[in-house]
Amino acid sequence: MSTLKPMPLATKISKPYWQALEQNQLKIQQCNDCDSWVFYPRNHCTACFAHELEWKEVSGEATLYSYTLTRIPTMPEFSDEMPQALAVVELKEGVRVNTTLIDIEEQDIQIGMPLKPIFDKVTADGKTLLRFTAVNNQGGERKFDNPLEGLPVNDKGQVQVPVSNLSALYALADNKFTEWSNSIEVDQTLINAFADLSGDDYWLHTDPERAKVESPFKTTIAHGSLVQVLQSRLTIALPFEIVGFNTMVNYGSNRLRFPAPVPAGSIIHGRSKVKDVSTSHKGVQLTLEMNIHVQGNDKPSVINDLVILYR
């Protein structure tokens, strides 16, 4: 599973459950007043309403209560898992858990069949989902399988990801920025040239003397659109190369913001990360978040979500 797929969000109440899974343990709550088991995680016992709940490790022995097979992805990110066996299992303790079945052939799935847990490491940093499989299969820990490992690398050191390899494409959206690009000085001459080209000669951009007195920045600032355009002159060292497509189209921007000014004379640089990958009848759509900063400033001056369409 790639990190782009939606992951559960631990709350204050459920956090011990998810922490235990990362330690390859299944823990559920038991009431100290009436000994009833409780799941999903709550603040009170569902049998006697007492608040004396304690997290206790259980074996994970279970039987299949109900299931359904999905042959159409509920979200595009799950395209690589079809068909999914979405299931409700009943633990030996009597509580029921929503989960998925893995490593079981469709014809072998039977209501009431005995199951055992698999602690599925779905991210490189150890995030874990609870799955179930047949008792005659291997249970325990299922290690994270990085879909980018083993792919060829080009002469620039970039991993070559086929556009048809959805698992690898989804794995690119790891929320990690690239290294910083080269630097560009945004001086008054460049700002004036853009003003002449665009027709936007507002004094805040083009009149340094007035800006010293009236501007809240005490200097002229670059046009936001100028800084955006300058991203074409920033060389971003992407760690990957998409291959195997017929056409690649710049599809526009999903979001464009200018959170901070770029004063005249500033040095800017940029970095990017893959924000999203999705598929549709149009092809594979990759969203690349580009951030441009004034050097030394943590707050970006431009955030541009570039959309690239591969067919």
Short mmCIF file of C-alpha atoms in Angstrom, two decimals:
data_model
loop_
_atom_site.label_atom_id
_atom_site.label_comp_id
_atom_site.label_asym_id
_atom_site.label_seq_id
_atom_site.Cartn_x
_atom_site.Cartn_y
_atom_site.Cartn_z
CA MET A 1 0.00 0.00 0.00
CA SER A 2 1.29 3.47 -0.79
CA THR A 3 1.30 6.42 1.53
CA LEU A 4 -1.08 8.25 -0.80
CA LYS A 5 -3.95 6.02 0.25
CA PRO A 6 -6.11 7.44 3.04
CA MET A 7 -4.86 6.36 6.45
CA PRO A 8 -6.76 6.20 9.74
CA LEU A 9 -6.32 9.21 11.99
CA ALA A 10 -5.60 8.32 15.60
CA THR A 11 -7.68 10.20 18.15
CA LYS A 12 -6.97 10.61 21.84
CA ILE A 13 -9.24 7.62 22.52
CA SER A 14 -8.01 5.32 19.74
CA LYS A 15 -4.29 6.14 19.87
CA PRO A 16 -3.36 3.13 22.07
CA TYR A 17 -4.97 0.81 19.51
CA TRP A 18 -2.86 2.12 16.63
CA GLN A 19 0.31 2.26 18.73
CA ALA A 20 -0.16 -1.39 19.67
CA LEU A 21 -0.56 -2.42 16.03
CA GLU A 22 2.81 -0.84 15.26
CA GLN A 23 4.25 -3.15 17.92
CA ASN A 24 2.52 -6.15 16.27
CA GLN A 25 0.01 -6.35 19.09
CA LEU A 26 -3.77 -6.29 18.99
CA LYS A 27 -5.16 -4.48 22.02
CA ILE A 28 -8.80 -3.79 22.77
CA GLN A 29 -10.52 -2.36 25.82
CA GLN A 30 -11.97 -4.39 28.66
CA CYS A 31 -14.22 -3.04 31.40
CA ASN A 32 -12.79 -3.50 34.90
CA ASP A 33 -16.29 -3.35 36.38
CA CYS A 34 -18.16 -6.01 34.36
CA ASP A 35 -15.32 -7.63 32.32
CA SER A 36 -17.05 -6.86 29.01
CA TRP A 37 -14.87 -6.29 25.95
CA VAL A 38 -15.32 -3.03 24.03
CA PHE A 39 -14.60 -2.19 20.40
CA TYR A 40 -14.44 0.33 18.73
CA PRO A 41 -12.44 2.42 21.24
CA ARG A 42 -14.63 4.46 23.60
CA ASN A 43 -14.61 6.30 26.90
CA HIS A 44 -17.21 4.04 28.50
CA CYS A 45 -18.26 0.41 28.63
CA THR A 46 -21.05 -0.41 26.16
CA ALA A 47 -22.50 -2.98 28.59
CA CYS A 48 -22.58 -1.24 31.98
CA PHE A 49 -21.56 2.32 30.97
CA ALA A 50 -18.70 2.39 33.48
CA HIS A 51 -15.62 4.42 32.62
CA GLU A 52 -13.13 1.90 34.02
CA LEU A 53 -11.70 0.62 30.72
CA GLU A 54 -8.26 -0.94 30.33
CA TRP A 55 -6.36 -1.77 27.13
CA LYS A 56 -5.47 -5.47 27.02
CA GLU A 57 -3.67 -7.54 24.42
CA VAL A 58 -5.70 -10.30 22.75
CA SER A 59 -4.69 -13.12 20.42
CA GLY A 60 -6.61 -11.96 17.37
CA GLU A 61 -8.31 -15.33 16.90
CA ALA A 62 -11.45 -14.61 14.93
CA THR A 63 -14.12 -15.91 12.60
CA LEU A 64 -15.56 -14.28 9.50
CA TYR A 65 -18.89 -12.64 10.30
CA SER A 66 -19.57 -10.97 6.94
CA TYR A 67 -17.76 -9.81 3.79
CA THR A 68 -18.18 -8.26 0.37
CA LEU A 69 -15.93 -8.18 -2.68
CA THR A 70 -15.42 -4.81 -4.37
CA ARG A 71 -14.46 -5.01 -8.04
CA ILE A 72 -14.71 -1.28 -8.71
CA PRO A 73 -12.32 0.86 -6.61
CA THR A 74 -14.06 2.90 -3.92
CA MET A 75 -11.30 5.45 -4.59
CA PRO A 76 -8.78 5.57 -7.48
CA GLU A 77 -5.94 5.00 -4.99
CA PHE A 78 -7.20 1.45 -4.40
CA SER A 79 -7.03 0.44 -8.07
CA ASP A 80 -4.02 -1.76 -7.41
CA GLU A 81 -5.86 -3.87 -4.79
CA MET A 82 -8.84 -5.09 -6.82
CA PRO A 83 -10.79 -7.04 -5.88
CA GLN A 84 -10.87 -6.02 -2.22
CA ALA A 85 -12.37 -8.40 0.33
CA LEU A 86 -13.95 -5.99 2.80
CA ALA A 87 -14.90 -7.91 5.92
CA VAL A 88 -16.36 -7.84 9.39
CA VAL A 89 -14.66 -10.35 11.68
CA GLU A 90 -15.69 -11.41 15.15
CA LEU A 91 -12.87 -11.76 17.65
CA LYS A 92 -12.88 -14.61 20.16
CA GLU A 93 -13.74 -11.96 22.78
CA GLY A 94 -17.04 -11.28 20.98
CA VAL A 95 -16.41 -7.85 19.48
CA ARG A 96 -16.52 -7.22 15.73
CA VAL A 97 -13.87 -5.43 13.69
CA ASN A 98 -14.06 -3.95 10.21
CA THR A 99 -11.05 -5.06 8.20
CA THR A 100 -9.90 -6.60 4.91
CA LEU A 101 -9.03 -10.19 4.08
CA ILE A 102 -5.77 -10.88 2.28
CA ASP A 103 -4.06 -13.91 0.75
CA ILE A 104 -7.34 -15.86 0.43
CA GLU A 105 -8.74 -16.97 -2.93
CA GLU A 106 -12.29 -15.78 -3.60
CA GLN A 107 -13.70 -19.30 -3.78
CA ASP A 108 -12.18 -20.13 -0.38
CA ILE A 109 -13.89 -17.31 1.54
CA GLN A 110 -16.64 -18.73 3.72
CA ILE A 111 -18.80 -17.13 6.43
CA GLY A 112 -17.73 -18.52 9.79
CA MET A 113 -14.24 -19.55 8.63
CA PRO A 114 -11.51 -19.19 11.27
CA LEU A 115 -9.08 -16.32 10.77
CA LYS A 116 -5.91 -14.95 12.26
CA PRO A 117 -4.43 -11.44 12.22
CA ILE A 118 -1.77 -9.93 10.00
CA PHE A 119 0.00 -6.76 11.08
CA ASP A 120 0.39 -5.08 7.70
CA LYS A 121 3.16 -2.46 7.59
CA VAL A 122 1.80 -0.07 4.99
CA THR A 123 4.38 2.72 5.19
CA ALA A 124 8.14 2.89 5.50
CA ASP A 125 7.83 4.51 8.95
CA GLY A 126 5.89 1.57 10.40
CA LYS A 127 2.25 2.60 10.19
CA THR A 128 0.26 -0.61 10.52
CA LEU A 129 -3.19 -1.83 9.51
CA LEU A 130 -4.89 -4.87 10.97
CA ARG A 131 -5.79 -7.41 8.30
CA PHE A 132 -6.93 -11.01 8.55
CA THR A 133 -6.17 -14.20 6.67
CA ALA A 134 -7.05 -17.91 6.83
CA VAL A 135 -5.62 -19.81 9.78
CA ASN A 136 -3.57 -22.08 7.49
CA ASN A 137 -1.77 -19.06 6.02
CA GLN A 138 1.20 -17.30 7.50
CA GLY A 139 0.11 -14.60 9.92
CA GLY A 140 2.12 -12.17 12.00
CA GLU A 141 3.93 -9.25 10.44
CA ARG A 142 3.69 -8.34 6.79
CA LYS A 143 6.66 -6.13 6.00
CA PHE A 144 6.38 -2.94 3.99
CA ASP A 145 6.99 -3.58 0.31
CA ASN A 146 8.36 -0.45 -1.32
CA PRO A 147 7.06 -0.51 -4.92
CA LEU A 148 9.91 1.79 -6.01
CA GLU A 149 12.61 -0.69 -5.07
CA GLY A 150 14.03 -2.64 -7.98
CA LEU A 151 12.96 -0.16 -10.64
CA PRO A 152 15.66 0.96 -13.10
CA VAL A 153 17.55 4.21 -12.59
CA ASN A 154 18.55 6.59 -15.39
CA ASP A 155 21.93 8.25 -15.82
CA LYS A 156 20.77 11.18 -13.64
CA GLY A 157 20.07 8.87 -10.72
CA GLN A 158 16.28 9.17 -11.11
CA VAL A 159 14.07 6.14 -10.52
CA GLN A 160 12.20 5.37 -13.74
CA VAL A 161 8.54 4.81 -12.91
CA PRO A 162 6.30 3.35 -15.66
CA VAL A 163 3.05 5.27 -16.01
CA SER A 164 1.26 1.89 -15.86
CA ASN A 165 2.74 1.02 -12.43
CA LEU A 166 0.07 2.50 -10.15
CA SER A 167 1.60 1.26 -6.90
CA ALA A 168 4.91 2.92 -7.71
CA LEU A 169 3.19 6.12 -8.85
CA TYR A 170 1.21 6.34 -5.61
CA ALA A 171 4.42 5.78 -3.64
CA LEU A 172 5.87 8.98 -5.14
CA ALA A 173 3.42 11.00 -3.03
CA ASP A 174 5.50 10.60 0.12
CA ASN A 175 5.13 14.21 1.35
CA LYS A 176 8.87 14.79 1.03
CA PHE A 177 10.28 17.88 -0.63
CA THR A 178 13.17 17.76 -3.06
CA GLU A 179 16.43 19.52 -2.37
CA TRP A 180 16.51 23.26 -3.06
CA SER A 181 16.91 24.41 -6.64
CA ASN A 182 19.36 26.92 -8.08
CA SER A 183 18.93 30.55 -7.02
CA ILE A 184 17.70 33.59 -8.96
CA GLU A 185 17.95 37.28 -8.05
CA VAL A 186 14.72 39.22 -8.51
CA ASP A 187 16.05 42.77 -9.00
CA GLN A 188 14.28 45.97 -9.97
CA THR A 189 15.35 45.65 -13.60
CA LEU A 190 13.61 42.29 -13.88
CA ILE A 191 10.51 43.63 -12.11
CA ASN A 192 10.35 46.63 -14.48
CA ALA A 193 10.73 44.37 -17.52
CA PHE A 194 7.79 42.25 -16.34
CA ALA A 195 5.74 45.39 -15.71
CA ASP A 196 6.38 46.54 -19.28
CA LEU A 197 5.44 43.11 -20.63
CA SER A 198 2.31 42.59 -18.54
CA GLY A 199 1.12 46.21 -18.35
CA ASP A 200 0.96 45.98 -14.54
CA ASP A 201 2.98 49.07 -13.62
CA TYR A 202 1.42 49.62 -10.18
CA TRP A 203 3.73 51.80 -8.09
CA LEU A 204 4.16 49.07 -5.45
CA HIS A 205 6.21 47.23 -8.08
CA THR A 206 7.82 49.99 -10.12
CA ASP A 207 8.36 53.11 -7.97
CA PRO A 208 11.14 52.48 -5.41
CA GLU A 209 11.06 56.05 -4.03
CA ARG A 210 7.35 56.02 -3.33
CA ALA A 211 7.57 52.48 -1.97
CA LYS A 212 10.14 53.63 0.62
CA VAL A 213 7.54 55.99 2.05
CA GLU A 214 4.17 54.37 1.44
CA SER A 215 4.75 50.64 1.12
CA PRO A 216 4.36 48.48 4.25
CA PHE A 217 7.46 46.64 2.98
CA LYS A 218 9.48 49.90 2.60
CA THR A 219 10.57 48.73 -0.85
CA THR A 220 9.07 47.59 -4.12
CA ILE A 221 8.01 43.97 -4.43
CA ALA A 222 7.86 41.59 -7.37
CA HIS A 223 4.58 40.74 -9.04
CA GLY A 224 3.25 37.40 -7.81
CA SER A 225 2.82 36.29 -11.41
CA LEU A 226 6.46 37.14 -12.12
CA VAL A 227 7.68 34.94 -9.29
CA GLN A 228 5.39 32.17 -10.51
CA VAL A 229 6.77 32.43 -14.05
CA LEU A 230 10.33 32.30 -12.72
CA GLN A 231 9.74 28.72 -11.59
CA SER A 232 10.60 27.78 -15.18
CA ARG A 233 14.13 29.00 -14.48
CA LEU A 234 14.45 26.98 -11.30
CA THR A 235 15.98 23.56 -11.82
CA ILE A 236 14.32 21.06 -9.50
CA ALA A 237 16.13 17.74 -9.09
CA LEU A 238 13.19 15.35 -9.03
CA PRO A 239 14.16 11.90 -7.73
CA PHE A 240 12.02 10.16 -10.36
CA GLU A 241 11.26 10.07 -14.08
CA ILE A 242 7.86 9.01 -15.43
CA VAL A 243 8.29 6.73 -18.46
CA GLY A 244 6.12 4.72 -20.82
CA PHE A 245 3.59 7.41 -21.79
CA ASN A 246 2.60 8.68 -25.22
CA THR A 247 1.93 12.32 -24.34
CA MET A 248 2.59 14.60 -21.37
CA VAL A 249 0.45 17.73 -20.97
CA ASN A 250 0.77 20.64 -18.55
CA TYR A 251 -2.85 20.60 -17.40
CA GLY A 252 -2.72 23.81 -15.35
CA SER A 253 -2.83 24.49 -11.62
CA ASN A 254 -5.22 23.26 -8.96
CA ARG A 255 -4.12 25.94 -6.53
CA LEU A 256 -2.02 29.09 -6.83
CA ARG A 257 -1.26 31.27 -3.82
CA PHE A 258 1.14 34.09 -2.93
CA PRO A 259 1.56 33.86 0.87
CA ALA A 260 4.58 36.17 1.22
CA PRO A 261 6.06 39.09 -0.77
CA VAL A 262 9.31 39.04 -2.72
CA PRO A 263 11.05 42.39 -2.10
CA ALA A 264 13.17 43.79 -4.93
CA GLY A 265 16.70 42.44 -4.72
CA SER A 266 15.65 39.14 -3.11
CA ILE A 267 17.24 35.84 -3.96
CA ILE A 268 14.65 33.12 -4.55
CA HIS A 269 14.88 29.34 -4.82
CA GLY A 270 12.36 26.53 -4.89
CA ARG A 271 11.57 22.93 -4.12
CA SER A 272 8.72 20.58 -4.89
CA LYS A 273 6.94 17.38 -3.85
CA VAL A 274 4.40 15.05 -5.38
CA LYS A 275 1.13 15.95 -3.71
CA ASP A 276 -1.30 13.62 -5.46
CA VAL A 277 -1.60 10.93 -8.12
CA SER A 278 -4.94 9.94 -9.60
CA THR A 279 -6.31 8.08 -12.60
CA SER A 280 -9.30 8.73 -14.84
CA HIS A 281 -10.45 8.15 -18.40
CA LYS A 282 -8.16 11.05 -19.36
CA GLY A 283 -5.02 9.29 -18.13
CA VAL A 284 -2.76 9.52 -15.10
CA GLN A 285 -2.76 12.89 -13.37
CA LEU A 286 0.19 13.89 -11.18
CA THR A 287 -0.01 16.99 -8.97
CA LEU A 288 3.35 18.54 -8.19
CA GLU A 289 3.36 21.13 -5.41
CA MET A 290 5.95 23.81 -6.20
CA ASN A 291 7.06 26.13 -3.40
CA ILE A 292 9.17 29.21 -4.10
CA HIS A 293 10.85 30.95 -1.16
CA VAL A 294 12.95 34.00 -0.60
CA GLN A 295 16.19 32.54 0.68
CA GLY A 296 16.17 32.52 4.47
CA ASN A 297 12.37 32.70 4.74
CA ASP A 298 10.46 29.67 5.98
CA LYS A 299 7.18 30.95 4.55
CA PRO A 300 6.87 30.38 0.80
CA SER A 301 6.22 33.28 -1.55
CA VAL A 302 4.47 31.08 -4.10
CA ILE A 303 2.61 27.78 -3.71
CA ASN A 304 1.65 26.34 -7.07
CA ASP A 305 -0.01 22.93 -7.45
CA LEU A 306 1.01 22.00 -10.98
CA VAL A 307 -1.09 19.31 -12.67
CA ILE A 308 0.62 17.10 -15.26
CA LEU A 309 -1.44 14.68 -17.36
CA TYR A 310 0.16 11.54 -18.80
CA ARG A 311 -1.50 9.50 -21.53
#
